Amino acid sequence: MKGPFRQWWRRRTLHDRLSLLVTAAVAAAVLTVAGIAFAAVSQIQHQQLEAQLDTDAREIAAQPEQWRDGGPPLGPGGRRDLRHRRDIGPRWQVLGRDATVVAGSTNGLPVTDGARRVAAGQSPRQQEPVYLDGHSYLMLTVPAERGGGAVQVAADQGPANRTLTVFGLLMAAGCILGIGGAAALGRTVARAGLVPVQQLTKAVEDVAVTMDLNRPVPIHGVDEIARLGQSVNTMLAAIDAARQSQRTLVEDASHELRTPLTSIRTNIELLLAVERQPELAHRLPPEERAKLLRDLDAQVGELAALTTELVELAREETTREPAEDVELTDVADAAIDRVRIRVPAVTFSTDLRPVTVHGRPNELERMLVNVLDNAAKWSPPGGVVHTELATDGDGWARLVVTDGGPGIDAADLPHVFDRFYRAATARGMPGSGLGLAIVAQTAAQHGGTVTAGPNDPHGTVITVRFPPA
């Protein structure tokens, strides 16, 4: 039943669930109180009946000899006090030592084994239910105080049971009315309580339809619904920021791709024109043709590098490699070996100390390759790019790459890690302006930071820091 009930429950609306929960809670409370009240009344009635039997039995047991003639004791002036017969329960009798009935009311009582033991002095008292003439009686047997034997008193439990039944029916009716009222009240409470949720839902649906992420969801109060609305607004702001960033990336990428594509198209059209009209071949000497082909090769390489960097910059979190503990020294050695092959005219020196960080080794290597490529590009022939790896006093890993190039102007320093940013002095150099942006993104994704600064007496220092593993 758990599976079908769970499916049924999941198909209910939140309004129905809250109504059912309120009704169930009130029903549990009402039934619990009703059960306790019924048990308390039943116990009180039973105790009252026992107390009455005990009083009647003790009254007869105190003067058994006056009851053995079949009537109540004599009152003042030798007259029998009939009040006692009315006060004593409808059935009573006196037993001798041998458990024979020596006196009693018109309707006798059964002499049970327990009563015989009391008459014989083997038991102090005996209380038990008996059935007489189709009715349930509660019978009490106590020893007589004079002359031995025992006294039996019984009272019909029917009136008490009928009273208890009526009380139970009244309680059941009250429970039904209470649970019915709770169900109606629960729906009202659920409807009123869900008004903010319905308003929030409508606002979110409007955003989904209009795609207007700049219109925040209205928030009222400081309750849980208000917190949910604030979370929705925060999410909308994050989505809007991501969309703006995506739009900026696409616009910048389109702009950056247009330049090499235009140049490639112009050169190819020129080559095709010469091929189609051989009589114009004299206008493109072999040396010019070779230079044009070299330019095409460089532009295609630049376009391929730019495409690779764009893909790296827009990489989704779900496609990234898993993070692990990485020995940063090994990553630095691999990156330096790659760049050294591409730029043989620059010397790469190192001072690497063992440092372990938690990250993605391939991304860290690409990041360091970008830093080293940037340093090598600006270093003069025969220049030195120095890489230092150590641990700060606070346990953070510190990777420092220093070059001896012309350095970065103070006005450009705040923007060197922006996407597609290129300083005025760098616009004549090959590159896309994405290398250091990828460095900054990778450092941030690993919980680290990156900064750029001048190197004394000239050059640039790029410092990347990572938290300890």
mmCIF file of N, CA and C in Angstrom, residues 361-404:
data_model
loop_
_atom_site.group_PDB
_atom_site.id
_atom_site.type_symbol
_atom_site.label_atom_id
_atom_site.label_comp_id
_atom_site.label_asym_id
_atom_site.label_seq_id
_atom_site.Cartn_x
_atom_site.Cartn_y
_atom_site.Cartn_z
ATOM 1 N N PRO A 361 44.138 18.646 -13.491
ATOM 2 C CA PRO A 361 45.514 18.816 -14.009
ATOM 3 C C PRO A 361 45.583 19.383 -15.419
ATOM 4 N N ASN A 362 44.703 18.940 -16.324
ATOM 5 C CA ASN A 362 44.766 19.440 -17.709
ATOM 6 C C ASN A 362 44.443 20.929 -17.782
ATOM 7 N N GLU A 363 43.427 21.360 -17.005
ATOM 8 C CA GLU A 363 43.082 22.780 -16.996
ATOM 9 C C GLU A 363 44.214 23.610 -16.400
ATOM 10 N N LEU A 364 44.836 23.100 -15.352
ATOM 11 C CA LEU A 364 45.955 23.827 -14.738
ATOM 12 C C LEU A 364 47.131 23.938 -15.708
ATOM 13 N N GLU A 365 47.356 22.875 -16.467
ATOM 14 C CA GLU A 365 48.459 22.923 -17.435
ATOM 15 C C GLU A 365 48.162 23.930 -18.545
ATOM 16 N N ARG A 366 46.916 23.926 -19.070
ATOM 17 C CA ARG A 366 46.568 24.901 -20.108
ATOM 18 C C ARG A 366 46.690 26.326 -19.572
ATOM 19 N N MET A 367 46.304 26.519 -18.308
ATOM 20 C CA MET A 367 46.411 27.846 -17.715
ATOM 21 C C MET A 367 47.863 28.311 -17.687
ATOM 22 N N LEU A 368 48.763 27.418 -17.232
ATOM 23 C CA LEU A 368 50.170 27.801 -17.134
ATOM 24 C C LEU A 368 50.792 27.989 -18.519
ATOM 25 N N VAL A 369 50.352 27.191 -19.502
ATOM 26 C CA VAL A 369 50.838 27.379 -20.870
ATOM 27 C C VAL A 369 50.462 28.772 -21.374
ATOM 28 N N ASN A 370 49.250 29.220 -21.086
ATOM 29 C CA ASN A 370 48.843 30.560 -21.510
ATOM 30 C C ASN A 370 49.707 31.640 -20.861
ATOM 31 N N VAL A 371 50.002 31.464 -19.556
ATOM 32 C CA VAL A 371 50.859 32.451 -18.875
ATOM 33 C C VAL A 371 52.248 32.476 -19.497
ATOM 34 N N LEU A 372 52.804 31.288 -19.739
ATOM 35 C CA LEU A 372 54.156 31.208 -20.301
ATOM 36 C C LEU A 372 54.182 31.718 -21.739
ATOM 37 N N ASP A 373 53.131 31.389 -22.529
ATOM 38 C CA ASP A 373 53.068 31.910 -23.903
ATOM 39 C C ASP A 373 53.053 33.431 -23.900
ATOM 40 N N ASN A 374 52.274 34.004 -23.016
ATOM 41 C CA ASN A 374 52.206 35.464 -22.944
ATOM 42 C C ASN A 374 53.554 36.054 -22.558
ATOM 43 N N ALA A 375 54.231 35.419 -21.585
ATOM 44 C CA ALA A 375 55.547 35.924 -21.171
ATOM 45 C C ALA A 375 56.569 35.770 -22.291
ATOM 46 N N ALA A 376 56.542 34.616 -22.996
ATOM 47 C CA ALA A 376 57.514 34.398 -24.076
ATOM 48 C C ALA A 376 57.264 35.342 -25.245
ATOM 49 N N LYS A 377 55.978 35.634 -25.525
ATOM 50 C CA LYS A 377 55.659 36.516 -26.654
ATOM 51 C C LYS A 377 56.267 37.895 -26.458
ATOM 52 N N TRP A 378 56.306 38.371 -25.211
ATOM 53 C CA TRP A 378 56.795 39.718 -24.947
ATOM 54 C C TRP A 378 58.280 39.747 -24.572
ATOM 55 N N SER A 379 58.883 38.599 -24.461
ATOM 56 C CA SER A 379 60.312 38.581 -24.124
ATOM 57 C C SER A 379 61.155 38.764 -25.387
ATOM 58 N N PRO A 380 62.242 39.521 -25.312
ATOM 59 C CA PRO A 380 63.107 39.702 -26.496
ATOM 60 C C PRO A 380 63.878 38.404 -26.778
ATOM 61 N N PRO A 381 64.388 38.244 -28.010
ATOM 62 C CA PRO A 381 65.217 37.052 -28.296
ATOM 63 C C PRO A 381 66.366 36.960 -27.302
ATOM 64 N N GLY A 382 66.561 35.757 -26.775
ATOM 65 C CA GLY A 382 67.579 35.562 -25.752
ATOM 66 C C GLY A 382 67.115 35.926 -24.360
ATOM 67 N N GLY A 383 65.876 36.394 -24.243
ATOM 68 C CA GLY A 383 65.354 36.760 -22.931
ATOM 69 C C GLY A 383 65.086 35.541 -22.060
ATOM 70 N N VAL A 384 64.811 35.805 -20.799
ATOM 71 C CA VAL A 384 64.606 34.738 -19.813
ATOM 72 C C VAL A 384 63.203 34.873 -19.222
ATOM 73 N N VAL A 385 62.486 33.748 -19.202
ATOM 74 C CA VAL A 385 61.198 33.648 -18.500
ATOM 75 C C VAL A 385 61.417 32.741 -17.290
ATOM 76 N N HIS A 386 61.219 33.329 -16.124
ATOM 77 C CA HIS A 386 61.499 32.592 -14.885
ATOM 78 C C HIS A 386 60.180 32.173 -14.221
ATOM 79 N N THR A 387 60.118 30.910 -13.843
ATOM 80 C CA THR A 387 58.930 30.366 -13.180
ATOM 81 C C THR A 387 59.309 29.919 -11.775
ATOM 82 N N GLU A 388 58.566 30.417 -10.793
ATOM 83 C CA GLU A 388 58.836 30.089 -9.391
ATOM 84 C C GLU A 388 57.566 29.498 -8.770
ATOM 85 N N LEU A 389 57.733 28.418 -8.020
ATOM 86 C CA LEU A 389 56.619 27.751 -7.358
ATOM 87 C C LEU A 389 57.001 27.493 -5.910
ATOM 88 N N ALA A 390 56.156 27.982 -4.993
ATOM 89 C CA ALA A 390 56.443 27.819 -3.569
ATOM 90 C C ALA A 390 55.128 27.876 -2.803
ATOM 91 N N THR A 391 55.233 27.848 -1.495
ATOM 92 C CA THR A 391 54.061 27.906 -0.621
ATOM 93 C C THR A 391 54.149 29.147 0.251
ATOM 94 N N ASP A 392 53.046 29.898 0.334
ATOM 95 C CA ASP A 392 52.997 31.069 1.207
ATOM 96 C C ASP A 392 52.974 30.635 2.665
ATOM 97 N N GLY A 393 53.099 31.622 3.529
ATOM 98 C CA GLY A 393 53.040 31.330 4.953
ATOM 99 C C GLY A 393 51.696 30.811 5.406
ATOM 100 N N ASP A 394 50.626 31.158 4.678
ATOM 101 C CA ASP A 394 49.292 30.699 5.037
ATOM 102 C C ASP A 394 48.923 29.378 4.381
ATOM 103 N N GLY A 395 49.887 28.734 3.706
ATOM 104 C CA GLY A 395 49.642 27.428 3.109
ATOM 105 C C GLY A 395 49.174 27.466 1.672
ATOM 106 N N TRP A 396 48.965 28.667 1.106
ATOM 107 C CA TRP A 396 48.506 28.764 -0.285
ATOM 108 C C TRP A 396 49.676 28.539 -1.237
ATOM 109 N N ALA A 397 49.387 27.905 -2.366
ATOM 110 C CA ALA A 397 50.402 27.720 -3.398
ATOM 111 C C ALA A 397 50.561 29.021 -4.181
ATOM 112 N N ARG A 398 51.811 29.411 -4.466
ATOM 113 C CA ARG A 398 52.083 30.659 -5.186
ATOM 114 C C ARG A 398 52.935 30.333 -6.411
ATOM 115 N N LEU A 399 52.361 30.594 -7.592
ATOM 116 C CA LEU A 399 53.052 30.366 -8.858
ATOM 117 C C LEU A 399 53.337 31.725 -9.484
ATOM 118 N N VAL A 400 54.625 32.038 -9.707
ATOM 119 C CA VAL A 400 55.045 33.348 -10.203
ATOM 120 C C VAL A 400 55.807 33.157 -11.509
ATOM 121 N N VAL A 401 55.350 33.853 -12.569
ATOM 122 C CA VAL A 401 56.038 33.827 -13.867
ATOM 123 C C VAL A 401 56.507 35.244 -14.169
ATOM 124 N N THR A 402 57.816 35.396 -14.423
ATOM 125 C CA THR A 402 58.427 36.713 -14.633
ATOM 126 C C THR A 402 59.077 36.749 -16.010
ATOM 127 N N ASP A 403 58.862 37.840 -16.734
ATOM 128 C CA ASP A 403 59.525 38.003 -18.032
ATOM 129 C C ASP A 403 60.280 39.329 -18.041
ATOM 130 N N GLY A 404 61.112 39.500 -19.067
ATOM 131 C CA GLY A 404 61.917 40.724 -19.195
ATOM 132 C C GLY A 404 61.477 41.593 -20.337
#
